[in-house]
Amino acid sequence: IFFKDFTVGVSHTMTVLLTNVSFSFNSFKLLPLEDSIRDFFYIKYTPSGRMSAGLSTSITITFTPQLNQDIDTYLPILSETGKINIALKCTCKKALVSVEEGHLGFGDVIFGEQ
């Protein structure tokens, strides 16, 4: 799950489709997110109960950033076959600085200063 170039205070929504690819019945439960990012996300889904092989269910994730910093974590899910961590990355807008000339002149700089 990747939210790219987010703006602070603006909500971004994404729907993820989870499919049971095991060869038998399976169920899953969403585990809580980390405390430091829990307030930034609203997760909406209807518990599907036991899912036959091949069935899918959707999870809607709404991300409302409150800080201008990147988030690199995971969405923890517990299923009958074990724990699953789905990557959850959110990156803020960044500036890419480029220079057309190969040489930059900063003029006179006092030794030891930047």
PDB file of N, CA and C in Angstrom:
ATOM      1  N   ILE A   1       0.868  -1.152   0.000  1.00  0.00           N
ATOM      2  CA  ILE A   1       0.000   0.000   0.000  1.00  0.00           C
ATOM      3  C   ILE A   1       0.918   1.219   0.000  1.00  0.00           C
ATOM      4  N   PHE A   2       0.729   2.086  -0.985  1.00  0.00           N
ATOM      5  CA  PHE A   2       1.663   3.191  -1.156  1.00  0.00           C
ATOM      6  C   PHE A   2       0.906   4.488  -1.411  1.00  0.00           C
ATOM      7  N   PHE A   3       1.048   5.438  -0.487  1.00  0.00           N
ATOM      8  CA  PHE A   3       0.506   6.784  -0.657  1.00  0.00           C
ATOM      9  C   PHE A   3       1.686   7.679  -0.998  1.00  0.00           C
ATOM     10  N   LYS A   4       1.692   8.226  -2.217  1.00  0.00           N
ATOM     11  CA  LYS A   4       2.834   8.999  -2.701  1.00  0.00           C
ATOM     12  C   LYS A   4       2.480  10.478  -2.779  1.00  0.00           C
ATOM     13  N   ASP A   5       3.435  11.316  -2.424  1.00  0.00           N
ATOM     14  CA  ASP A   5       3.315  12.776  -2.515  1.00  0.00           C
ATOM     15  C   ASP A   5       2.072  13.307  -1.802  1.00  0.00           C
ATOM     16  N   PHE A   6       1.905  12.909  -0.550  1.00  0.00           N
ATOM     17  CA  PHE A   6       0.733  13.368   0.189  1.00  0.00           C
ATOM     18  C   PHE A   6       0.868  14.815   0.621  1.00  0.00           C
ATOM     19  N   THR A   7      -0.279  15.427   0.913  1.00  0.00           N
ATOM     20  CA  THR A   7      -0.340  16.792   1.416  1.00  0.00           C
ATOM     21  C   THR A   7      -0.913  16.745   2.823  1.00  0.00           C
ATOM     22  N   VAL A   8      -0.280  17.440   3.760  1.00  0.00           N
ATOM     23  CA  VAL A   8      -0.722  17.436   5.151  1.00  0.00           C
ATOM     24  C   VAL A   8      -2.137  17.992   5.244  1.00  0.00           C
ATOM     25  N   GLY A   9      -3.002  17.276   5.960  1.00  0.00           N
ATOM     26  CA  GLY A   9      -4.372  17.708   6.177  1.00  0.00           C
ATOM     27  C   GLY A   9      -5.359  17.269   5.117  1.00  0.00           C
ATOM     28  N   VAL A  10      -4.878  16.681   4.021  1.00  0.00           N
ATOM     29  CA  VAL A  10      -5.754  16.216   2.946  1.00  0.00           C
ATOM     30  C   VAL A  10      -5.872  14.699   3.031  1.00  0.00           C
ATOM     31  N   SER A  11      -7.101  14.186   3.016  1.00  0.00           N
ATOM     32  CA  SER A  11      -7.329  12.744   3.118  1.00  0.00           C
ATOM     33  C   SER A  11      -7.088  12.060   1.777  1.00  0.00           C
ATOM     34  N   HIS A  12      -6.468  10.899   1.848  1.00  0.00           N
ATOM     35  CA  HIS A  12      -6.194  10.071   0.684  1.00  0.00           C
ATOM     36  C   HIS A  12      -6.775   8.688   0.969  1.00  0.00           C
ATOM     37  N   THR A  13      -7.537   8.126   0.017  1.00  0.00           N
ATOM     38  CA  THR A  13      -8.209   6.844   0.239  1.00  0.00           C
ATOM     39  C   THR A  13      -7.753   5.826  -0.792  1.00  0.00           C
ATOM     40  N   MET A  14      -7.590   4.575  -0.329  1.00  0.00           N
ATOM     41  CA  MET A  14      -7.199   3.487  -1.206  1.00  0.00           C
ATOM     42  C   MET A  14      -7.939   2.224  -0.762  1.00  0.00           C
ATOM     43  N   THR A  15      -8.377   1.437  -1.735  1.00  0.00           N
ATOM     44  CA  THR A  15      -9.049   0.176  -1.434  1.00  0.00           C
ATOM     45  C   THR A  15      -8.125  -0.973  -1.816  1.00  0.00           C
ATOM     46  N   VAL A  16      -7.959  -1.920  -0.892  1.00  0.00           N
ATOM     47  CA  VAL A  16      -7.088  -3.076  -1.087  1.00  0.00           C
ATOM     48  C   VAL A  16      -7.966  -4.320  -1.120  1.00  0.00           C
ATOM     49  N   LEU A  17      -7.702  -5.216  -2.044  1.00  0.00           N
ATOM     50  CA  LEU A  17      -8.457  -6.446  -2.177  1.00  0.00           C
ATOM     51  C   LEU A  17      -7.623  -7.597  -1.632  1.00  0.00           C
ATOM     52  N   LEU A  18      -8.130  -8.281  -0.612  1.00  0.00           N
ATOM     53  CA  LEU A  18      -7.456  -9.444  -0.043  1.00  0.00           C
ATOM     54  C   LEU A  18      -8.129 -10.705  -0.566  1.00  0.00           C
ATOM     55  N   THR A  19      -7.352 -11.629  -1.093  1.00  0.00           N
ATOM     56  CA  THR A  19      -7.872 -12.866  -1.663  1.00  0.00           C
ATOM     57  C   THR A  19      -7.307 -14.056  -0.908  1.00  0.00           C
ATOM     58  N   ASN A  20      -8.145 -15.015  -0.603  1.00  0.00           N
ATOM     59  CA  ASN A  20      -7.721 -16.250   0.042  1.00  0.00           C
ATOM     60  C   ASN A  20      -7.113 -17.151  -1.027  1.00  0.00           C
ATOM     61  N   VAL A  21      -5.792 -17.278  -1.031  1.00  0.00           N
ATOM     62  CA  VAL A  21      -5.110 -18.101  -2.025  1.00  0.00           C
ATOM     63  C   VAL A  21      -4.697 -19.449  -1.454  1.00  0.00           C
ATOM     64  N   SER A  22      -5.122 -19.739  -0.232  1.00  0.00           N
ATOM     65  CA  SER A  22      -4.839 -21.058   0.319  1.00  0.00           C
ATOM     66  C   SER A  22      -5.798 -22.067  -0.315  1.00  0.00           C
ATOM     67  N   PHE A  23      -5.574 -23.323  -0.082  1.00  0.00           N
ATOM     68  CA  PHE A  23      -6.408 -24.369  -0.670  1.00  0.00           C
ATOM     69  C   PHE A  23      -7.532 -24.804   0.250  1.00  0.00           C
ATOM     70  N   SER A  24      -7.794 -24.025   1.293  1.00  0.00           N
ATOM     71  CA  SER A  24      -8.865 -24.378   2.230  1.00  0.00           C
ATOM     72  C   SER A  24      -9.516 -23.099   2.761  1.00  0.00           C
ATOM     73  N   PHE A  25     -10.433 -23.260   3.684  1.00  0.00           N
ATOM     74  CA  PHE A  25     -11.066 -22.108   4.316  1.00  0.00           C
ATOM     75  C   PHE A  25     -10.026 -21.332   5.104  1.00  0.00           C
ATOM     76  N   ASN A  26     -10.233 -20.030   5.199  1.00  0.00           N
ATOM     77  CA  ASN A  26      -9.326 -19.183   5.955  1.00  0.00           C
ATOM     78  C   ASN A  26     -10.106 -17.958   6.421  1.00  0.00           C
ATOM     79  N   SER A  27      -9.638 -17.333   7.462  1.00  0.00           N
ATOM     80  CA  SER A  27     -10.225 -16.087   7.944  1.00  0.00           C
ATOM     81  C   SER A  27      -9.083 -15.179   8.375  1.00  0.00           C
ATOM     82  N   PHE A  28      -9.379 -13.894   8.541  1.00  0.00           N
ATOM     83  CA  PHE A  28      -8.339 -12.968   8.972  1.00  0.00           C
ATOM     84  C   PHE A  28      -8.924 -11.931   9.912  1.00  0.00           C
ATOM     85  N   LYS A  29      -8.024 -11.325  10.655  1.00  0.00           N
ATOM     86  CA  LYS A  29      -8.387 -10.274  11.601  1.00  0.00           C
ATOM     87  C   LYS A  29      -7.317  -9.197  11.516  1.00  0.00           C
ATOM     88  N   LEU A  30      -7.754  -7.938  11.415  1.00  0.00           N
ATOM     89  CA  LEU A  30      -6.796  -6.833  11.397  1.00  0.00           C
ATOM     90  C   LEU A  30      -6.304  -6.568  12.809  1.00  0.00           C
ATOM     91  N   LEU A  31      -5.002  -6.457  12.962  1.00  0.00           N
ATOM     92  CA  LEU A  31      -4.398  -6.116  14.243  1.00  0.00           C
ATOM     93  C   LEU A  31      -4.178  -4.609  14.284  1.00  0.00           C
ATOM     94  N   PRO A  32      -4.054  -4.021  15.472  1.00  0.00           N
ATOM     95  CA  PRO A  32      -3.876  -2.565  15.571  1.00  0.00           C
ATOM     96  C   PRO A  32      -2.556  -2.094  14.962  1.00  0.00           C
ATOM     97  N   LEU A  33      -2.584  -0.887  14.417  1.00  0.00           N
ATOM     98  CA  LEU A  33      -1.379  -0.252  13.894  1.00  0.00           C
ATOM     99  C   LEU A  33      -0.520   0.236  15.058  1.00  0.00           C
ATOM    100  N   GLU A  34       0.710   0.615  14.747  1.00  0.00           N
ATOM    101  CA  GLU A  34       1.612   1.159  15.767  1.00  0.00           C
ATOM    102  C   GLU A  34       1.008   2.421  16.378  1.00  0.00           C
ATOM    103  N   ASP A  35       1.264   2.645  17.645  1.00  0.00           N
ATOM    104  CA  ASP A  35       0.703   3.800  18.352  1.00  0.00           C
ATOM    105  C   ASP A  35       1.096   5.136  17.721  1.00  0.00           C
ATOM    106  N   SER A  36       2.312   5.214  17.186  1.00  0.00           N
ATOM    107  CA  SER A  36       2.799   6.493  16.656  1.00  0.00           C
ATOM    108  C   SER A  36       2.083   6.925  15.379  1.00  0.00           C
ATOM    109  N   ILE A  37       1.434   5.999  14.662  1.00  0.00           N
ATOM    110  CA  ILE A  37       0.764   6.353  13.406  1.00  0.00           C
ATOM    111  C   ILE A  37      -0.724   6.036  13.410  1.00  0.00           C
ATOM    112  N   ARG A  38      -1.217   5.463  14.459  1.00  0.00           N
ATOM    113  CA  ARG A  38      -2.606   4.999  14.533  1.00  0.00           C
ATOM    114  C   ARG A  38      -3.617   6.097  14.212  1.00  0.00           C
ATOM    115  N   ASP A  39      -3.357   7.329  14.635  1.00  0.00           N
ATOM    116  CA  ASP A  39      -4.305   8.426  14.440  1.00  0.00           C
ATOM    117  C   ASP A  39      -4.346   8.941  13.003  1.00  0.00           C
ATOM    118  N   PHE A  40      -3.403   8.534  12.164  1.00  0.00           N
ATOM    119  CA  PHE A  40      -3.353   9.012  10.789  1.00  0.00           C
ATOM    120  C   PHE A  40      -4.211   8.177   9.842  1.00  0.00           C
ATOM    121  N   PHE A  41      -4.634   6.994  10.275  1.00  0.00           N
ATOM    122  CA  PHE A  41      -5.319   6.062   9.394  1.00  0.00           C
ATOM    123  C   PHE A  41      -6.704   5.708   9.925  1.00  0.00           C
ATOM    124  N   TYR A  42      -7.661   5.580   9.003  1.00  0.00           N
ATOM    125  CA  TYR A  42      -8.986   5.061   9.303  1.00  0.00           C
ATOM    126  C   TYR A  42      -9.183   3.859   8.379  1.00  0.00           C
ATOM    127  N   ILE A  43      -9.403   2.693   8.967  1.00  0.00           N
ATOM    128  CA  ILE A  43      -9.537   1.466   8.189  1.00  0.00           C
ATOM    129  C   ILE A  43     -10.962   0.971   8.298  1.00  0.00           C
ATOM    130  N   LYS A  44     -11.589   0.754   7.140  1.00  0.00           N
ATOM    131  CA  LYS A  44     -12.971   0.299   7.104  1.00  0.00           C
ATOM    132  C   LYS A  44     -13.048  -1.026   6.348  1.00  0.00           C
ATOM    133  N   TYR A  45     -13.595  -2.021   7.003  1.00  0.00           N
ATOM    134  CA  TYR A  45     -13.837  -3.301   6.344  1.00  0.00           C
ATOM    135  C   TYR A  45     -14.926  -4.039   7.101  1.00  0.00           C
ATOM    136  N   THR A  46     -15.572  -4.928   6.399  1.00  0.00           N
ATOM    137  CA  THR A  46     -16.587  -5.765   7.012  1.00  0.00           C
ATOM    138  C   THR A  46     -15.970  -7.135   7.235  1.00  0.00           C
ATOM    139  N   PRO A  47     -15.897  -7.599   8.482  1.00  0.00           N
ATOM    140  CA  PRO A  47     -15.322  -8.927   8.717  1.00  0.00           C
ATOM    141  C   PRO A  47     -16.067  -9.975   7.889  1.00  0.00           C
ATOM    142  N   SER A  48     -15.316 -10.734   7.121  1.00  0.00           N
ATOM    143  CA  SER A  48     -15.922 -11.680   6.193  1.00  0.00           C
ATOM    144  C   SER A  48     -16.136 -13.066   6.783  1.00  0.00           C
ATOM    145  N   GLY A  49     -15.634 -13.309   7.972  1.00  0.00           N
ATOM    146  CA  GLY A  49     -15.765 -14.645   8.552  1.00  0.00           C
ATOM    147  C   GLY A  49     -14.877 -15.616   7.788  1.00  0.00           C
ATOM    148  N   ARG A  50     -15.289 -16.859   7.727  1.00  0.00           N
ATOM    149  CA  ARG A  50     -14.502 -17.865   7.006  1.00  0.00           C
ATOM    150  C   ARG A  50     -14.678 -17.665   5.512  1.00  0.00           C
ATOM    151  N   MET A  51     -13.568 -17.614   4.824  1.00  0.00           N
ATOM    152  CA  MET A  51     -13.574 -17.404   3.379  1.00  0.00           C
ATOM    153  C   MET A  51     -13.144 -18.691   2.686  1.00  0.00           C
ATOM    154  N   SER A  52     -13.913 -19.112   1.686  1.00  0.00           N
ATOM    155  CA  SER A  52     -13.512 -20.261   0.877  1.00  0.00           C
ATOM    156  C   SER A  52     -12.299 -19.888   0.039  1.00  0.00           C
ATOM    157  N   ALA A  53     -11.618 -20.906  -0.473  1.00  0.00           N
ATOM    158  CA  ALA A  53     -10.462 -20.665  -1.335  1.00  0.00           C
ATOM    159  C   ALA A  53     -10.891 -19.863  -2.562  1.00  0.00           C
ATOM    160  N   GLY A  54     -10.149 -18.816  -2.868  1.00  0.00           N
ATOM    161  CA  GLY A  54     -10.431 -17.991  -4.036  1.00  0.00           C
ATOM    162  C   GLY A  54     -11.323 -16.791  -3.781  1.00  0.00           C
ATOM    163  N   LEU A  55     -11.981 -16.720  -2.635  1.00  0.00           N
ATOM    164  CA  LEU A  55     -12.838 -15.577  -2.337  1.00  0.00           C
ATOM    165  C   LEU A  55     -12.008 -14.371  -1.920  1.00  0.00           C
ATOM    166  N   SER A  56     -12.561 -13.173  -2.149  1.00  0.00           N
ATOM    167  CA  SER A  56     -11.865 -11.929  -1.826  1.00  0.00           C
ATOM    168  C   SER A  56     -12.735 -11.037  -0.965  1.00  0.00           C
ATOM    169  N   THR A  57     -12.091 -10.130  -0.274  1.00  0.00           N
ATOM    170  CA  THR A  57     -12.779  -9.103   0.497  1.00  0.00           C
ATOM    171  C   THR A  57     -11.960  -7.818   0.392  1.00  0.00           C
ATOM    172  N   SER A  58     -12.609  -6.682   0.554  1.00  0.00           N
ATOM    173  CA  SER A  58     -11.893  -5.418   0.392  1.00  0.00           C
ATOM    174  C   SER A  58     -11.715  -4.704   1.727  1.00  0.00           C
ATOM    175  N   ILE A  59     -10.636  -3.953   1.795  1.00  0.00           N
ATOM    176  CA  ILE A  59     -10.319  -3.108   2.948  1.00  0.00           C
ATOM    177  C   ILE A  59     -10.096  -1.703   2.404  1.00  0.00           C
ATOM    178  N   THR A  60     -10.798  -0.728   2.965  1.00  0.00           N
ATOM    179  CA  THR A  60     -10.630   0.663   2.547  1.00  0.00           C
ATOM    180  C   THR A  60      -9.815   1.396   3.603  1.00  0.00           C
ATOM    181  N   ILE A  61      -8.716   1.996   3.165  1.00  0.00           N
ATOM    182  CA  ILE A  61      -7.809   2.700   4.068  1.00  0.00           C
ATOM    183  C   ILE A  61      -7.827   4.180   3.712  1.00  0.00           C
ATOM    184  N   THR A  62      -8.154   5.021   4.691  1.00  0.00           N
ATOM    185  CA  THR A  62      -8.125   6.468   4.507  1.00  0.00           C
ATOM    186  C   THR A  62      -6.971   7.027   5.334  1.00  0.00           C
ATOM    187  N   PHE A  63      -6.072   7.703   4.662  1.00  0.00           N
ATOM    188  CA  PHE A  63      -4.879   8.262   5.292  1.00  0.00           C
ATOM    189  C   PHE A  63      -5.015   9.778   5.328  1.00  0.00           C
ATOM    190  N   THR A  64      -4.982  10.349   6.537  1.00  0.00           N
ATOM    191  CA  THR A  64      -5.026  11.797   6.709  1.00  0.00           C
ATOM    192  C   THR A  64      -3.753  12.213   7.449  1.00  0.00           C
ATOM    193  N   PRO A  65      -2.718  12.636   6.708  1.00  0.00           N
ATOM    194  CA  PRO A  65      -1.458  12.992   7.353  1.00  0.00           C
ATOM    195  C   PRO A  65      -1.573  14.265   8.177  1.00  0.00           C
ATOM    196  N   GLN A  66      -0.918  14.256   9.324  1.00  0.00           N
ATOM    197  CA  GLN A  66      -0.902  15.416  10.199  1.00  0.00           C
ATOM    198  C   GLN A  66       0.506  15.964  10.381  1.00  0.00           C
ATOM    199  N   LEU A  67       1.494  15.209   9.917  1.00  0.00           N
ATOM    200  CA  LEU A  67       2.891  15.632   9.963  1.00  0.00           C
ATOM    201  C   LEU A  67       3.496  15.484   8.580  1.00  0.00           C
ATOM    202  N   ASN A  68       4.450  16.329   8.263  1.00  0.00           N
ATOM    203  CA  ASN A  68       5.101  16.275   6.961  1.00  0.00           C
ATOM    204  C   ASN A  68       6.350  15.395   7.056  1.00  0.00           C
ATOM    205  N   GLN A  69       6.131  14.098   7.272  1.00  0.00           N
ATOM    206  CA  GLN A  69       7.241  13.150   7.342  1.00  0.00           C
ATOM    207  C   GLN A  69       6.812  11.818   6.751  1.00  0.00           C
ATOM    208  N   ASP A  70       7.782  11.081   6.226  1.00  0.00           N
ATOM    209  CA  ASP A  70       7.506   9.797   5.604  1.00  0.00           C
ATOM    210  C   ASP A  70       7.130   8.755   6.650  1.00  0.00           C
ATOM    211  N   ILE A  71       6.297   7.793   6.236  1.00  0.00           N
ATOM    212  CA  ILE A  71       5.900   6.677   7.099  1.00  0.00           C
ATOM    213  C   ILE A  71       6.250   5.398   6.361  1.00  0.00           C
ATOM    214  N   ASP A  72       6.980   4.517   7.025  1.00  0.00           N
ATOM    215  CA  ASP A  72       7.343   3.222   6.451  1.00  0.00           C
ATOM    216  C   ASP A  72       7.066   2.163   7.506  1.00  0.00           C
ATOM    217  N   THR A  73       5.935   1.494   7.397  1.00  0.00           N
ATOM    218  CA  THR A  73       5.524   0.518   8.396  1.00  0.00           C
ATOM    219  C   THR A  73       4.766  -0.607   7.696  1.00  0.00           C
ATOM    220  N   TYR A  74       3.896  -1.283   8.392  1.00  0.00           N
ATOM    221  CA  TYR A  74       3.116  -2.356   7.802  1.00  0.00           C
ATOM    222  C   TYR A  74       1.738  -2.422   8.431  1.00  0.00           C
ATOM    223  N   LEU A  75       0.816  -3.050   7.695  1.00  0.00           N
ATOM    224  CA  LEU A  75      -0.542  -3.304   8.157  1.00  0.00           C
ATOM    225  C   LEU A  75      -0.567  -4.748   8.645  1.00  0.00           C
ATOM    226  N   PRO A  76      -0.671  -4.974   9.969  1.00  0.00           N
ATOM    227  CA  PRO A  76      -0.613  -6.343  10.484  1.00  0.00           C
ATOM    228  C   PRO A  76      -1.962  -7.056  10.378  1.00  0.00           C
ATOM    229  N   ILE A  77      -1.928  -8.265   9.864  1.00  0.00           N
ATOM    230  CA  ILE A  77      -3.123  -9.087   9.712  1.00  0.00           C
ATOM    231  C   ILE A  77      -2.825 -10.463  10.298  1.00  0.00           C
ATOM    232  N   LEU A  78      -3.768 -10.987  11.053  1.00  0.00           N
ATOM    233  CA  LEU A  78      -3.621 -12.319  11.617  1.00  0.00           C
ATOM    234  C   LEU A  78      -4.610 -13.239  10.916  1.00  0.00           C
ATOM    235  N   SER A  79      -4.098 -14.289  10.297  1.00  0.00           N
ATOM    236  CA  SER A  79      -4.963 -15.259   9.632  1.00  0.00           C
ATOM    237  C   SER A  79      -4.760 -16.622  10.292  1.00  0.00           C
ATOM    238  N   GLU A  80      -5.566 -17.593   9.885  1.00  0.00           N
ATOM    239  CA  GLU A  80      -5.446 -18.936  10.454  1.00  0.00           C
ATOM    240  C   GLU A  80      -4.114 -19.581  10.084  1.00  0.00           C
ATOM    241  N   THR A  81      -3.531 -19.140   8.980  1.00  0.00           N
ATOM    242  CA  THR A  81      -2.262 -19.718   8.546  1.00  0.00           C
ATOM    243  C   THR A  81      -1.044 -18.958   9.075  1.00  0.00           C
ATOM    244  N   GLY A  82      -1.264 -17.882   9.804  1.00  0.00           N
ATOM    245  CA  GLY A  82      -0.154 -17.129  10.394  1.00  0.00           C
ATOM    246  C   GLY A  82      -0.325 -15.637  10.232  1.00  0.00           C
ATOM    247  N   LYS A  83       0.680 -14.901  10.715  1.00  0.00           N
ATOM    248  CA  LYS A  83       0.646 -13.443  10.661  1.00  0.00           C
ATOM    249  C   LYS A  83       1.136 -12.964   9.292  1.00  0.00           C
ATOM    250  N   ILE A  84       0.464 -11.935   8.763  1.00  0.00           N
ATOM    251  CA  ILE A  84       0.817 -11.341   7.474  1.00  0.00           C
ATOM    252  C   ILE A  84       1.067  -9.850   7.712  1.00  0.00           C
ATOM    253  N   ASN A  85       2.156  -9.342   7.189  1.00  0.00           N
ATOM    254  CA  ASN A  85       2.453  -7.909   7.264  1.00  0.00           C
ATOM    255  C   ASN A  85       2.428  -7.337   5.857  1.00  0.00           C
ATOM    256  N   ILE A  86       1.474  -6.452   5.589  1.00  0.00           N
ATOM    257  CA  ILE A  86       1.383  -5.793   4.292  1.00  0.00           C
ATOM    258  C   ILE A  86       2.093  -4.451   4.400  1.00  0.00           C
ATOM    259  N   ALA A  87       3.047  -4.219   3.524  1.00  0.00           N
ATOM    260  CA  ALA A  87       3.834  -2.971   3.558  1.00  0.00           C
ATOM    261  C   ALA A  87       2.928  -1.761   3.411  1.00  0.00           C
ATOM    262  N   LEU A  88       3.183  -0.754   4.229  1.00  0.00           N
ATOM    263  CA  LEU A  88       2.410   0.489   4.223  1.00  0.00           C
ATOM    264  C   LEU A  88       3.408   1.642   4.176  1.00  0.00           C
ATOM    265  N   LYS A  89       3.509   2.298   3.017  1.00  0.00           N
ATOM    266  CA  LYS A  89       4.470   3.387   2.837  1.00  0.00           C
ATOM    267  C   LYS A  89       3.743   4.654   2.434  1.00  0.00           C
ATOM    268  N   CYS A  90       4.115   5.744   3.054  1.00  0.00           N
ATOM    269  CA  CYS A  90       3.554   7.057   2.753  1.00  0.00           C
ATOM    270  C   CYS A  90       4.724   8.021   2.637  1.00  0.00           C
ATOM    271  N   THR A  91       4.826   8.679   1.481  1.00  0.00           N
ATOM    272  CA  THR A  91       5.930   9.610   1.277  1.00  0.00           C
ATOM    273  C   THR A  91       5.388  11.004   0.988  1.00  0.00           C
ATOM    274  N   CYS A  92       6.000  11.992   1.622  1.00  0.00           N
ATOM    275  CA  CYS A  92       5.590  13.380   1.406  1.00  0.00           C
ATOM    276  C   CYS A  92       6.274  13.919   0.146  1.00  0.00           C
ATOM    277  N   LYS A  93       5.808  15.071  -0.301  1.00  0.00           N
ATOM    278  CA  LYS A  93       6.395  15.696  -1.479  1.00  0.00           C
ATOM    279  C   LYS A  93       7.824  16.113  -1.171  1.00  0.00           C
ATOM    280  N   LYS A  94       8.680  15.912  -2.151  1.00  0.00           N
ATOM    281  CA  LYS A  94      10.084  16.289  -1.996  1.00  0.00           C
ATOM    282  C   LYS A  94      10.519  17.071  -3.222  1.00  0.00           C
ATOM    283  N   ALA A  95      11.469  17.945  -3.029  1.00  0.00           N
ATOM    284  CA  ALA A  95      12.016  18.724  -4.139  1.00  0.00           C
ATOM    285  C   ALA A  95      13.289  18.055  -4.634  1.00  0.00           C
ATOM    286  N   LEU A  96      13.409  17.927  -5.937  1.00  0.00           N
ATOM    287  CA  LEU A  96      14.628  17.417  -6.544  1.00  0.00           C
ATOM    288  C   LEU A  96      15.361  18.605  -7.161  1.00  0.00           C
ATOM    289  N   VAL A  97      16.504  18.914  -6.601  1.00  0.00           N
ATOM    290  CA  VAL A  97      17.269  20.066  -7.047  1.00  0.00           C
ATOM    291  C   VAL A  97      18.229  19.613  -8.142  1.00  0.00           C
ATOM    292  N   SER A  98      18.248  20.355  -9.237  1.00  0.00           N
ATOM    293  CA  SER A  98      19.189  20.046 -10.314  1.00  0.00           C
ATOM    294  C   SER A  98      19.859  21.339 -10.769  1.00  0.00           C
ATOM    295  N   VAL A  99      21.069  21.198 -11.275  1.00  0.00           N
ATOM    296  CA  VAL A  99      21.857  22.336 -11.738  1.00  0.00           C
ATOM    297  C   VAL A  99      22.235  22.071 -13.191  1.00  0.00           C
ATOM    298  N   GLU A 100      22.005  23.059 -14.046  1.00  0.00           N
ATOM    299  CA  GLU A 100      22.312  22.875 -15.460  1.00  0.00           C
ATOM    300  C   GLU A 100      23.797  23.057 -15.750  1.00  0.00           C
ATOM    301  N   GLU A 101      24.463  23.902 -14.990  1.00  0.00           N
ATOM    302  CA  GLU A 101      25.889  24.113 -15.193  1.00  0.00           C
ATOM    303  C   GLU A 101      26.677  23.117 -14.356  1.00  0.00           C
ATOM    304  N   GLY A 102      27.848  22.770 -14.842  1.00  0.00           N
ATOM    305  CA  GLY A 102      28.697  21.822 -14.124  1.00  0.00           C
ATOM    306  C   GLY A 102      29.480  22.445 -12.987  1.00  0.00           C
ATOM    307  N   HIS A 103      29.527  23.784 -12.934  1.00  0.00           N
ATOM    308  CA  HIS A 103      30.333  24.461 -11.924  1.00  0.00           C
ATOM    309  C   HIS A 103      29.478  25.543 -11.267  1.00  0.00           C
ATOM    310  N   LEU A 104      29.493  25.585  -9.933  1.00  0.00           N
ATOM    311  CA  LEU A 104      28.758  26.603  -9.185  1.00  0.00           C
ATOM    312  C   LEU A 104      29.748  27.539  -8.521  1.00  0.00           C
ATOM    313  N   GLY A 105      29.497  28.826  -8.601  1.00  0.00           N
ATOM    314  CA  GLY A 105      30.341  29.802  -7.933  1.00  0.00           C
ATOM    315  C   GLY A 105      29.601  30.415  -6.758  1.00  0.00           C
ATOM    316  N   PHE A 106      30.117  30.217  -5.557  1.00  0.00           N
ATOM    317  CA  PHE A 106      29.491  30.763  -4.354  1.00  0.00           C
ATOM    318  C   PHE A 106      30.120  32.084  -3.928  1.00  0.00           C
ATOM    319  N   GLY A 107      31.044  32.597  -4.702  1.00  0.00           N
ATOM    320  CA  GLY A 107      31.697  33.848  -4.330  1.00  0.00           C
ATOM    321  C   GLY A 107      32.676  33.624  -3.205  1.00  0.00           C
ATOM    322  N   ASP A 108      32.950  34.691  -2.431  1.00  0.00           N
ATOM    323  CA  ASP A 108      33.878  34.583  -1.308  1.00  0.00           C
ATOM    324  C   ASP A 108      33.186  33.946  -0.120  1.00  0.00           C
ATOM    325  N   VAL A 109      33.792  32.886   0.413  1.00  0.00           N
ATOM    326  CA  VAL A 109      33.264  32.201   1.600  1.00  0.00           C
ATOM    327  C   VAL A 109      34.361  32.209   2.643  1.00  0.00           C
ATOM    328  N   ILE A 110      34.017  32.646   3.855  1.00  0.00           N
ATOM    329  CA  ILE A 110      34.988  32.699   4.954  1.00  0.00           C
ATOM    330  C   ILE A 110      35.309  31.269   5.375  1.00  0.00           C
ATOM    331  N   PHE A 111      36.601  30.995   5.553  1.00  0.00           N
ATOM    332  CA  PHE A 111      37.045  29.667   5.905  1.00  0.00           C
ATOM    333  C   PHE A 111      36.355  29.183   7.186  1.00  0.00           C
ATOM    334  N   GLY A 112      35.792  27.962   7.147  1.00  0.00           N
ATOM    335  CA  GLY A 112      35.131  27.379   8.310  1.00  0.00           C
ATOM    336  C   GLY A 112      33.628  27.589   8.303  1.00  0.00           C
ATOM    337  N   GLU A 113      33.103  28.434   7.427  1.00  0.00           N
ATOM    338  CA  GLU A 113      31.655  28.639   7.344  1.00  0.00           C
ATOM    339  C   GLU A 113      31.096  27.810   6.214  1.00  0.00           C
ATOM    340  N   GLN A 114      29.793  27.600   6.283  1.00  0.00           N
ATOM    341  CA  GLN A 114      29.137  26.798   5.247  1.00  0.00           C
ATOM    342  C   GLN A 114      28.195  27.667   4.426  1.00  0.00           C
TER     343      GLN A 114
END
